[in-house]
Short mmCIF file of C-alpha atoms in Angstrom, two decimals:
data_model
loop_
_atom_site.label_atom_id
_atom_site.label_comp_id
_atom_site.label_asym_id
_atom_site.label_seq_id
_atom_site.Cartn_x
_atom_site.Cartn_y
_atom_site.Cartn_z
CA MET A 1 168.85 157.67 139.21
CA PRO A 2 167.71 161.22 139.89
CA LYS A 3 162.02 160.49 140.14
CA HIS A 4 161.81 161.98 138.73
CA SER A 5 151.53 159.90 134.67
CA ILE A 6 152.78 158.00 137.78
CA ARG A 7 154.76 160.65 139.67
CA ALA A 8 157.93 158.35 139.43
CA VAL A 9 159.11 159.14 135.94
CA THR A 10 160.10 162.48 137.03
CA ALA A 11 162.24 160.99 139.67
CA VAL A 12 165.78 161.98 139.79
CA ALA A 13 167.07 158.38 138.74
CA ALA A 14 168.08 158.86 137.59
CA LEU A 15 170.77 155.67 140.59
CA ALA A 16 175.96 148.19 149.32
CA CYS A 17 178.94 143.88 151.84
CA LEU A 18 176.55 142.18 154.11
CA THR A 19 177.99 139.17 156.04
CA ALA A 20 175.35 136.41 156.94
CA VAL A 21 175.82 136.77 160.62
CA GLY A 22 178.25 139.54 161.01
CA PRO A 23 177.21 142.95 163.13
CA ALA A 24 176.48 146.09 161.18
CA LEU A 25 179.48 147.92 159.81
CA ALA A 26 180.63 150.97 161.57
CA GLY A 27 182.07 152.58 158.52
CA PRO A 28 182.98 156.55 158.11
CA ALA A 29 180.41 158.84 158.60
CA PRO A 30 179.90 162.24 157.28
CA GLY A 31 183.04 164.60 157.65
CA ALA A 32 183.05 168.44 158.65
CA PRO A 33 179.98 170.38 158.24
CA ALA A 34 179.94 172.61 154.94
CA PRO A 35 181.54 175.64 154.88
CA GLY A 36 179.14 178.23 156.54
CA ALA A 37 177.26 175.94 158.47
CA THR A 38 176.44 176.55 162.04
CA THR A 39 176.55 173.69 164.89
CA PRO A 40 174.52 173.94 167.93
CA PRO A 41 176.49 173.65 171.22
CA ALA A 42 178.10 170.51 171.83
CA SER A 43 176.45 168.10 174.54
CA PRO A 44 178.27 164.62 175.80
CA ALA A 45 176.51 162.68 173.58
CA SER A 46 173.90 162.70 170.63
CA PRO A 47 170.30 161.97 171.67
CA ALA A 48 169.25 158.64 171.02
CA SER A 49 166.35 158.27 168.26
CA ARG A 50 162.81 157.80 169.49
CA PHE A 51 159.03 157.97 167.89
CA VAL A 52 156.75 160.76 168.82
CA PRO A 53 153.47 160.37 167.79
CA GLY A 54 151.75 163.10 166.60
CA ALA A 55 149.29 164.30 163.27
CA CYS A 56 149.60 162.96 159.56
CA PRO A 57 150.86 165.34 157.20
CA LYS A 58 148.22 167.10 155.27
CA PRO A 59 149.01 167.09 151.90
CA PRO A 60 147.32 169.86 149.51
CA GLU A 61 145.39 166.59 147.48
CA PRO A 62 144.13 164.43 150.56
CA ILE A 63 145.69 161.01 150.81
CA GLU A 64 142.67 158.74 151.60
CA ALA A 65 145.05 156.19 153.31
CA LEU A 66 146.41 158.38 155.86
CA GLY A 67 142.67 158.74 157.41
CA ASP A 68 143.57 155.59 159.09
CA ALA A 69 147.16 155.86 159.62
CA ARG A 70 149.33 156.13 162.91
CA CYS A 71 151.39 159.02 162.33
CA GLY A 72 154.35 160.99 164.18
CA VAL A 73 158.05 161.66 163.74
CA LEU A 74 161.40 160.06 164.29
CA GLU A 75 163.56 162.08 166.24
CA VAL A 76 167.46 161.15 164.99
CA PRO A 77 170.71 162.85 165.23
CA GLU A 78 171.51 164.64 162.37
CA ASN A 79 175.12 163.46 162.26
CA ARG A 80 175.67 160.29 164.26
CA SER A 81 179.51 160.79 163.84
CA ARG A 82 179.47 164.27 165.62
CA PRO A 83 178.80 163.97 169.49
CA GLY A 84 176.59 166.53 170.36
CA SER A 85 174.72 166.61 166.69
CA ARG A 86 171.60 168.35 166.88
CA THR A 87 168.34 166.35 166.44
CA ILE A 88 166.21 166.43 163.23
CA GLU A 89 162.63 165.06 162.78
CA LEU A 90 161.58 162.47 159.99
CA ALA A 91 157.94 162.19 159.12
CA VAL A 92 156.37 158.54 159.60
CA ALA A 93 153.12 156.95 159.00
CA VAL A 94 152.01 153.63 159.85
CA ILE A 95 148.98 152.50 157.32
CA PRO A 96 146.99 149.62 158.56
CA ALA A 97 146.60 146.41 156.78
CA VAL A 98 143.36 146.56 154.42
CA THR A 99 142.64 142.95 156.26
CA PRO A 100 142.86 143.71 159.88
CA ALA A 101 141.28 140.64 160.98
CA LYS A 102 144.38 138.80 160.58
CA PRO A 103 147.24 140.86 159.14
CA ALA A 104 150.69 139.33 158.30
CA LYS A 105 152.76 140.07 161.56
CA GLU A 106 155.56 141.58 159.48
CA PRO A 107 155.13 144.82 158.20
CA VAL A 108 156.44 146.26 154.92
CA VAL A 109 158.47 149.68 155.10
CA PHE A 110 158.89 151.63 151.72
CA MET A 111 162.12 153.60 150.63
CA ALA A 112 161.20 156.15 147.92
CA GLY A 113 163.08 157.26 144.81
CA GLY A 114 164.68 160.50 144.14
CA PRO A 115 166.62 161.11 146.41
CA GLY A 116 164.59 164.28 147.49
CA ALA A 117 161.10 162.98 146.16
CA ASP A 118 158.18 163.51 148.54
CA THR A 119 157.50 159.83 149.76
CA PHE A 120 154.06 160.60 151.10
CA ASP A 121 152.90 161.43 147.67
CA ASP A 122 153.74 157.74 146.77
CA ILE A 123 151.37 156.54 149.11
CA PRO A 124 148.28 156.08 146.66
CA PHE A 125 150.49 154.08 144.18
CA LEU A 126 151.64 151.96 147.01
CA VAL A 127 147.98 151.18 148.50
CA GLU A 128 146.66 150.60 144.62
CA SER A 129 149.44 148.44 144.39
CA GLY A 130 148.46 146.19 147.21
CA LEU A 131 151.32 146.96 149.44
CA ASN A 132 149.11 146.98 152.56
CA LYS A 133 146.93 144.19 151.51
CA ASN A 134 147.53 141.93 154.20
CA ARG A 135 150.40 143.52 156.21
CA ASP A 136 150.90 147.01 157.61
CA LEU A 137 152.49 149.58 154.97
CA ILE A 138 155.12 152.03 157.00
CA VAL A 139 156.59 155.16 155.15
CA MET A 140 159.23 157.39 156.25
CA GLY A 141 160.41 160.51 154.47
CA GLN A 142 163.84 160.39 153.71
CA ARG A 143 165.84 163.02 155.83
CA GLY A 144 165.48 166.37 154.14
CA ASN A 145 162.07 165.59 152.84
CA LEU A 146 158.90 167.51 152.41
CA TYR A 147 157.23 166.74 155.65
CA ASP A 148 160.62 166.61 157.64
CA ARG A 149 162.61 169.25 159.77
CA PRO A 150 164.85 170.40 158.42
CA ASN A 151 163.24 170.19 154.96
CA LEU A 152 165.94 170.49 152.10
CA ALA A 153 163.43 171.76 149.29
CA CYS A 154 165.07 174.51 147.37
CA PRO A 155 162.47 176.69 145.74
CA GLU A 156 165.52 178.52 143.96
CA VAL A 157 166.03 175.65 141.80
CA ASP A 158 162.46 174.97 141.00
CA ARG A 159 162.10 178.65 139.92
CA PHE A 160 165.40 177.81 137.76
CA ASN A 161 163.71 174.75 136.27
CA ALA A 162 160.45 176.50 135.29
CA GLN A 163 162.69 179.27 133.53
CA ALA A 164 164.78 176.54 131.99
CA VAL A 165 162.51 175.66 129.40
CA GLY A 166 162.91 179.03 127.66
CA LEU A 167 166.77 178.28 127.53
CA GLY A 168 168.76 175.81 125.76
CA TYR A 169 169.27 172.56 127.69
CA ASP A 170 173.04 173.25 127.91
CA ALA A 171 173.41 176.68 127.33
CA LYS A 172 175.94 178.99 129.08
CA GLN A 173 173.20 180.80 130.57
CA ALA A 174 171.33 177.80 131.88
CA GLU A 175 174.33 176.74 133.84
CA ALA A 176 174.77 180.19 135.34
CA LEU A 177 171.47 180.33 136.41
CA LEU A 178 171.29 176.84 137.79
CA LEU A 179 174.45 177.64 139.90
CA LYS A 180 173.09 180.92 141.00
CA ALA A 181 170.13 179.02 142.38
CA VAL A 182 172.37 176.15 143.89
CA LYS A 183 174.31 178.91 145.67
CA GLU A 184 171.36 180.92 147.03
CA CYS A 185 169.75 177.48 148.35
CA ARG A 186 173.07 176.28 149.79
CA GLY A 187 173.64 179.41 151.75
CA ARG A 188 169.92 179.46 153.19
CA LEU A 189 170.27 176.09 154.24
CA THR A 190 173.90 176.28 155.88
CA SER A 191 172.77 179.56 157.49
CA GLN A 192 169.86 177.76 159.23
CA GLY A 193 172.44 175.40 160.43
CA VAL A 194 172.13 172.23 158.25
CA ASP A 195 175.00 170.14 158.15
CA LEU A 196 174.82 169.21 154.32
CA GLY A 197 177.14 166.44 154.58
CA ALA A 198 175.00 164.28 156.95
CA TYR A 199 172.41 163.89 154.39
CA ASN A 200 173.59 160.76 152.60
CA THR A 201 172.66 157.34 152.11
CA THR A 202 174.63 156.00 155.15
CA GLU A 203 172.61 158.26 157.53
CA ASN A 204 169.35 157.42 155.89
CA ALA A 205 169.86 153.64 156.20
CA ALA A 206 170.85 154.34 159.95
CA ASP A 207 167.33 156.43 160.20
CA PHE A 208 165.41 153.13 159.04
CA ALA A 209 167.31 150.90 161.30
CA ASP A 210 166.72 153.39 164.24
CA LEU A 211 162.69 153.42 162.84
CA ARG A 212 162.23 149.66 163.38
CA LYS A 213 163.70 149.72 167.06
CA ALA A 214 161.67 152.85 167.76
CA LEU A 215 158.44 151.24 166.59
CA GLY A 216 159.08 148.10 168.38
CA ILE A 217 159.09 145.95 165.46
CA PRO A 218 161.10 142.73 165.54
CA VAL A 219 161.00 141.78 161.73
CA TRP A 220 159.88 143.55 158.76
CA ASN A 221 159.97 143.76 154.90
CA VAL A 222 161.69 146.47 152.68
CA TYR A 223 160.68 147.48 149.41
CA GLY A 224 162.58 150.22 147.59
CA TYR A 225 162.30 151.64 144.10
CA SER A 226 164.89 153.52 141.90
CA TYR A 227 167.17 155.47 144.50
CA GLY A 228 165.09 153.65 147.07
CA SER A 229 166.73 150.44 145.66
CA ASP A 230 170.16 151.75 146.38
CA LEU A 231 169.33 152.63 149.84
CA ALA A 232 167.80 149.52 150.59
CA LEU A 233 170.49 147.72 149.38
CA THR A 234 172.81 149.85 151.55
CA TYR A 235 170.45 149.43 154.55
CA LEU A 236 170.55 145.72 154.22
CA ARG A 237 174.41 145.70 153.95
CA ARG A 238 174.95 147.97 156.99
CA HIS A 239 171.87 146.80 159.09
CA PRO A 240 170.86 143.26 158.35
CA GLU A 241 169.16 142.69 161.93
CA GLY A 242 165.67 142.56 161.96
CA ILE A 243 165.15 141.97 157.83
CA ARG A 244 162.71 139.37 156.67
CA ALA A 245 163.34 139.93 153.17
CA VAL A 246 164.13 142.99 150.59
CA ALA A 247 162.36 143.91 147.36
CA VAL A 248 163.64 146.37 145.03
CA ASP A 249 162.40 147.96 141.87
CA SER A 250 164.11 149.63 139.13
CA VAL A 251 167.32 148.86 140.43
CA ALA A 252 170.23 151.27 141.09
CA PRO A 253 173.17 149.02 142.42
CA PRO A 254 175.16 151.21 145.09
CA GLN A 255 178.47 149.82 143.51
CA TYR A 256 177.61 150.87 140.18
CA ALA A 257 175.52 154.07 140.89
CA THR A 258 177.95 156.93 139.24
CA LEU A 259 177.07 159.92 137.06
CA PRO A 260 178.65 158.10 134.02
CA TRP A 261 176.83 155.07 134.60
CA THR A 262 173.48 157.02 133.99
CA TRP A 263 174.49 156.78 129.87
CA SER A 264 174.41 153.10 130.03
CA SER A 265 170.90 152.98 131.53
CA VAL A 266 169.56 155.39 129.05
CA ALA A 267 170.95 153.65 125.96
CA GLU A 268 169.60 150.22 127.05
CA GLY A 269 166.16 151.52 127.69
CA ILE A 270 165.67 153.21 124.49
CA ASP A 271 167.21 150.12 122.56
CA ASN A 272 164.60 148.13 124.18
CA ILE A 273 162.03 150.67 123.11
CA PHE A 274 162.89 150.42 119.65
CA GLU A 275 163.65 146.71 119.55
CA ALA A 276 159.87 146.15 120.83
CA CYS A 277 158.61 148.48 118.18
CA ALA A 278 160.78 146.35 115.69
CA ALA A 279 158.97 143.20 116.89
CA GLN A 280 155.57 144.51 116.11
CA PRO A 281 154.91 144.20 112.31
CA ALA A 282 152.88 147.50 112.31
CA CYS A 283 155.25 149.56 114.24
CA LYS A 284 158.22 148.08 112.35
CA ASP A 285 156.55 148.70 108.95
CA ARG A 286 155.48 152.50 110.12
CA TYR A 287 158.81 153.40 111.76
CA PRO A 288 161.54 151.33 110.18
CA ASP A 289 164.70 152.98 111.53
CA LEU A 290 164.27 154.64 114.74
CA ARG A 291 167.74 154.58 116.02
CA ARG A 292 168.77 156.68 113.02
CA THR A 293 165.92 158.91 113.37
CA LEU A 294 166.36 159.56 116.88
CA THR A 295 170.19 160.35 116.04
CA GLU A 296 169.39 162.61 113.18
CA GLN A 297 166.83 164.76 115.41
CA VAL A 298 169.12 165.30 118.23
CA ARG A 299 171.87 166.40 115.94
CA ARG A 300 169.48 168.53 113.74
CA LEU A 301 167.87 170.18 117.01
CA GLU A 302 171.25 170.59 118.59
CA ALA A 303 172.55 172.38 115.48
CA HIS A 304 169.60 174.24 114.92
CA PRO A 305 167.05 174.43 118.00
CA LEU A 306 163.44 175.20 117.68
CA THR A 307 162.32 178.20 119.53
CA LEU A 308 158.40 177.81 120.31
CA ASN A 309 155.71 179.51 122.14
CA VAL A 310 153.57 176.54 123.47
CA PRO A 311 150.62 176.42 126.19
CA PRO A 312 151.36 174.32 129.20
CA PRO A 313 149.41 170.73 128.73
CA GLY A 314 147.33 172.02 131.87
CA GLY A 315 146.37 175.54 129.96
CA GLY A 316 147.21 179.14 130.25
CA GLU A 317 149.11 181.41 128.51
CA PRO A 318 151.59 179.99 125.82
CA VAL A 319 155.50 179.79 127.18
CA LYS A 320 158.39 180.32 125.13
CA VAL A 321 160.26 177.18 124.86
CA VAL A 322 163.62 175.77 123.22
CA LEU A 323 164.06 172.20 121.91
CA ASP A 324 167.34 171.40 121.21
CA GLY A 325 169.20 167.99 121.44
CA GLY A 326 169.97 167.57 125.13
CA ALA A 327 166.30 168.96 125.84
CA LEU A 328 165.15 166.25 123.56
CA LEU A 329 167.04 163.49 124.95
CA ASN A 330 165.87 164.41 128.68
CA LEU A 331 162.47 164.47 127.63
CA ILE A 332 162.48 160.95 126.59
CA VAL A 333 164.45 159.95 129.90
CA ALA A 334 161.37 161.79 131.50
CA TYR A 335 158.71 159.54 129.76
CA THR A 336 157.10 162.70 128.08
CA PRO A 337 156.05 161.39 125.49
CA ARG A 338 155.36 157.82 126.98
CA PRO A 339 157.20 154.81 125.53
CA LYS A 340 154.23 153.63 123.38
CA ASP A 341 153.92 157.03 121.79
CA LEU A 342 157.68 157.63 121.06
CA PRO A 343 157.82 156.20 117.74
CA ALA A 344 155.15 158.39 116.71
CA ALA A 345 156.25 161.41 118.59
CA LEU A 346 160.03 161.04 116.71
CA THR A 347 158.44 160.61 113.12
CA GLU A 348 156.38 163.66 113.68
CA LEU A 349 159.28 165.74 114.68
CA ALA A 350 161.33 164.34 111.71
CA GLY A 351 158.08 165.47 109.57
CA GLY A 352 158.28 168.78 111.08
CA ASN A 353 155.61 168.84 113.88
CA PRO A 354 157.44 168.97 117.26
CA GLU A 355 153.97 169.39 119.51
CA ARG A 356 154.67 166.24 121.44
CA PHE A 357 157.75 167.43 122.69
CA ALA A 358 157.22 170.94 122.56
CA GLN A 359 154.51 170.45 124.83
CA ALA A 360 156.06 167.97 127.25
CA ARG A 361 158.88 170.99 127.43
CA ALA A 362 156.16 173.12 128.34
CA ALA A 363 155.11 171.40 131.16
CA GLY A 364 158.31 171.91 133.04
CA SER A 365 157.35 175.78 133.06
CA VAL A 366 155.01 174.78 136.00
CA GLN A 367 156.51 173.91 139.04
CA ASN A 368 155.34 172.64 142.53
CA ALA A 369 157.97 175.05 144.12
CA GLY A 370 159.39 173.86 147.58
CA VAL A 371 158.23 170.31 147.09
CA PHE A 372 161.10 168.58 146.00
CA ALA A 373 164.49 168.36 148.43
CA HIS A 374 167.00 169.40 145.61
CA GLY A 375 169.34 169.66 148.78
CA LEU A 376 169.31 165.93 149.61
CA THR A 377 169.66 165.23 145.62
CA ASN A 378 172.88 167.39 145.66
CA SER A 379 174.15 165.85 148.58
CA VAL A 380 173.80 162.51 147.67
CA ALA A 381 174.65 162.73 144.34
CA CYS A 382 177.86 164.96 145.28
CA ALA A 383 179.29 162.70 147.94
CA GLU A 384 178.32 159.23 146.50
CA TRP A 385 177.70 159.36 142.40
CA ALA A 386 180.07 162.27 140.90
CA PRO A 387 183.52 161.40 143.06
CA GLY A 388 186.23 159.89 141.20
CA TYR A 389 185.04 160.59 138.06
CA SER A 390 185.07 163.75 136.02
CA GLU A 391 183.16 165.69 133.08
CA THR A 392 185.47 164.25 130.68
CA ASP A 393 184.57 160.35 132.07
CA VAL A 394 180.45 161.45 131.70
CA LEU A 395 181.62 162.50 128.04
CA LYS A 396 183.19 159.20 127.27
CA ALA A 397 180.52 157.22 128.73
CA GLY A 398 177.96 159.32 126.63
CA ARG A 399 179.97 158.76 123.30
CA LYS A 400 179.97 154.88 124.20
CA ALA A 401 176.26 155.17 124.56
CA PHE A 402 175.40 157.20 121.43
CA PRO A 403 178.39 157.25 118.88
CA GLY A 404 178.00 160.13 116.41
CA TRP A 405 175.98 162.44 118.77
CA PRO A 406 176.91 166.05 119.45
CA ASP A 407 179.44 166.43 122.57
CA THR A 408 177.57 169.05 123.71
CA VAL A 409 174.47 166.63 124.42
CA LEU A 410 176.78 163.69 125.76
CA ALA A 411 178.48 166.17 127.98
CA GLN A 412 175.76 166.36 130.65
CA ALA A 413 174.62 163.22 132.66
CA PRO A 414 170.87 162.53 131.67
CA GLN A 415 168.83 164.45 134.51
CA LEU A 416 171.82 166.05 136.19
CA PRO A 417 172.97 168.65 134.02
CA PHE A 418 176.02 170.83 135.30
CA GLN A 419 176.18 168.45 138.14
CA TYR A 420 180.26 168.67 138.29
CA PRO A 421 179.85 172.58 138.79
CA VAL A 422 177.18 172.23 141.18
CA CYS A 423 178.94 169.77 143.16
CA ARG A 424 182.20 172.16 143.32
CA LEU A 425 179.64 174.59 144.82
CA TRP A 426 177.70 172.15 147.27
CA ASN A 427 181.09 171.03 148.63
CA VAL A 428 180.02 167.88 150.67
CA PRO A 429 182.66 165.17 151.98
CA ASP A 430 183.61 162.33 149.30
CA ARG A 431 181.90 159.08 150.69
CA ALA A 432 182.35 157.08 147.33
CA SER A 433 184.67 154.42 149.20
CA VAL A 434 182.12 153.96 152.11
CA GLN A 435 179.00 153.80 149.81
CA ARG A 436 180.24 152.18 146.06
CA VAL A 437 180.07 148.55 147.86
CA ALA A 438 178.06 145.53 146.97
CA THR A 439 175.40 144.10 149.04
CA ALA A 440 176.22 140.26 149.72
CA GLY A 441 174.47 137.81 152.00
CA SER A 442 171.64 135.19 152.18
CA VAL A 443 168.58 137.28 153.21
CA PRO A 444 165.90 136.83 150.22
CA VAL A 445 165.94 139.51 147.73
CA LEU A 446 163.41 140.18 144.59
CA LEU A 447 164.79 142.47 142.03
CA VAL A 448 162.37 143.55 139.84
CA SER A 449 162.79 145.49 136.67
CA GLY A 450 161.19 146.91 133.39
CA THR A 451 162.68 146.57 130.03
CA PHE A 452 161.63 150.06 129.10
CA ASP A 453 163.62 151.66 132.22
CA VAL A 454 165.38 154.34 130.62
CA LYS A 455 166.88 155.56 134.02
CA THR A 456 167.83 152.41 135.77
CA GLY A 457 168.67 149.73 132.91
CA ALA A 458 167.01 146.41 133.40
CA SER A 459 170.20 144.59 133.37
CA TRP A 460 171.57 146.06 136.30
CA ALA A 461 169.36 143.83 138.40
CA LYS A 462 171.41 140.68 137.47
CA GLU A 463 174.60 142.58 138.44
CA ALA A 464 173.16 143.53 142.04
CA ALA A 465 172.16 139.91 142.36
CA ARG A 466 175.64 138.25 141.61
CA SER A 467 176.58 138.79 145.51
CA LEU A 468 172.92 137.95 146.63
CA SER A 469 172.57 134.15 147.12
CA ARG A 470 169.08 133.89 147.75
CA SER A 471 167.82 136.43 144.90
CA THR A 472 165.49 136.52 142.23
CA THR A 473 165.51 138.78 139.43
CA VAL A 474 162.41 139.29 137.04
CA GLN A 475 162.23 141.40 133.83
CA VAL A 476 158.62 142.85 133.03
CA PRO A 477 158.21 143.45 129.42
CA GLY A 478 157.24 147.04 128.14
CA ILE A 479 157.48 148.66 131.41
CA GLY A 480 159.38 151.77 132.34
CA HIS A 481 160.56 153.09 135.54
CA TRP A 482 159.03 152.07 138.97
CA VAL A 483 157.46 148.75 137.74
CA VAL A 484 154.99 147.53 140.57
CA PRO A 485 152.56 150.39 140.08
CA GLN A 486 152.32 150.00 136.63
CA SER A 487 152.34 146.21 136.11
CA PRO A 488 149.58 143.62 137.60
CA CYS A 489 151.81 141.05 137.30
CA ALA A 490 154.57 142.45 139.03
CA GLN A 491 151.96 142.98 141.90
CA ARG A 492 151.36 139.56 141.93
CA VAL A 493 155.13 138.46 141.56
CA LEU A 494 155.63 141.03 144.79
CA ALA A 495 153.01 139.61 146.65
CA SER A 496 154.10 136.33 146.27
CA PHE A 497 157.54 136.87 147.22
CA LEU A 498 156.40 138.76 150.91
CA ASP A 499 154.05 135.91 151.21
CA ARG A 500 156.73 133.38 151.23
CA PRO A 501 160.19 135.06 150.46
CA THR A 502 162.16 131.45 151.15
CA ALA A 503 159.99 129.92 148.54
CA PRO A 504 160.63 131.00 144.79
CA PRO A 505 158.09 133.40 143.80
CA ASP A 506 155.42 132.86 141.30
CA THR A 507 156.63 134.53 138.34
CA GLY A 508 154.41 132.43 135.91
CA CYS A 509 152.03 135.64 134.74
CA VAL A 510 155.54 137.13 133.13
CA ASP A 511 155.96 134.39 130.83
CA GLY A 512 154.10 135.56 127.55
CA LEU A 513 153.88 139.05 128.55
CA GLU A 514 154.49 142.02 125.45
CA PRO A 515 154.86 145.30 125.17
CA GLN A 516 151.32 146.84 124.70
CA PRO A 517 150.93 147.97 120.80
CA PHE A 518 152.74 151.12 120.01
CA THR A 519 150.69 154.30 118.87
CA ILE A 520 150.55 154.23 114.72
CA ILE A 521 149.82 157.71 112.94
CA PRO A 522 148.80 157.72 109.38
CA GLU A 523 151.44 158.07 106.89
#
């Protein structure tokens, strides 16, 4: 669930009943505003959504595709369940098809991962993957994103993340500093009048439904990855009108996306990486028992953490890093090092050389503060993923996934440490019953997964497909999180599906695909 190299690997991964002809569900919406929130004076009704043309965002690193884009903002109510709710603005860009002479009439709208990641930062990967080759590509920042108003960034949390590399992953000091940062961010946002309970998947989905109407698009296609798959399936369930086809990549099924669920995905992805190594003779001979090696290193580092001074990969003065069992596991989940280097990195670590993992840990000391919308992350995680389960449930799921590992490692959901204490501070309404619902129906759906995905395990796509009568699942060997930008084969499959969604997509390129060779270090 929680994005989040292609930037997707740092995503908070991370991780819904459509009737074939029925209307969109009215469902409950967020409850009372978070304590401390201020609400603008009530008016008879919330304003209708509308698109207002305007300038494109200007990222620090220019995005070429925005040069020809039509941009603006979508104005929507912050909380559709509350009459008089204030209006918020969501940044939008319509990127024209590369073949403008005769583009396909149905555009594709993109739903990013996270939640909280900058959608516009994904545009180069989408363009390079051919998403706008013969049809317009539409991107919109999910509410609270970088170029939206309000922006739910938490630079306080970014500063904590930079500091955390020098602390034990599950240390009491790390917990105290994180909670302090979260409390400060929450207080700042609510003092600005932000209704934190309104930043959820139901409202995100309604925003996209309003966007289609505001742009005057009769029918479009939907493509989302990671949390964007959760959002896309929720959107299909609640707003099926106007949807020609849905493609989801690195699937987080809404009905299963919870904090304990993250452990099964991590275990599946790591097992698949190790099994792929065992299937390559050179890898198997050099690294004969990776599961034991990983368990030994997690246990050793958790009992005796390494404290090192390491320069960040981009250069600069060395920084203090602490490498313990929890840090080791979460670096693997963040794809640092990459899967093809993981057997080598673990073997080096076991031999007394922690350099690859230590440098990856040091990289976290450099944070782009104020870019990631941690406020959206917490509002979704605390309303939709955490309720109904406890810290004990997370620990039980961890023990099942990795028997024999220290409880101190298994007590924290991967990439979401101390999330339950965070949620007690964030204090948003429970939306589990509204969100944890399977999507059903006959709209064509393509579900793409990578076998090396340690954030949203590949097998979960088949679970999501059970209630989708016109669905196709595709597993791409040797690919991790966010498959399409990493796999030319997956790009061809997606293009085939979008060209003719009612026909079986051309998946021939998947046959015979094998993971690339693993890195082999001298003995």
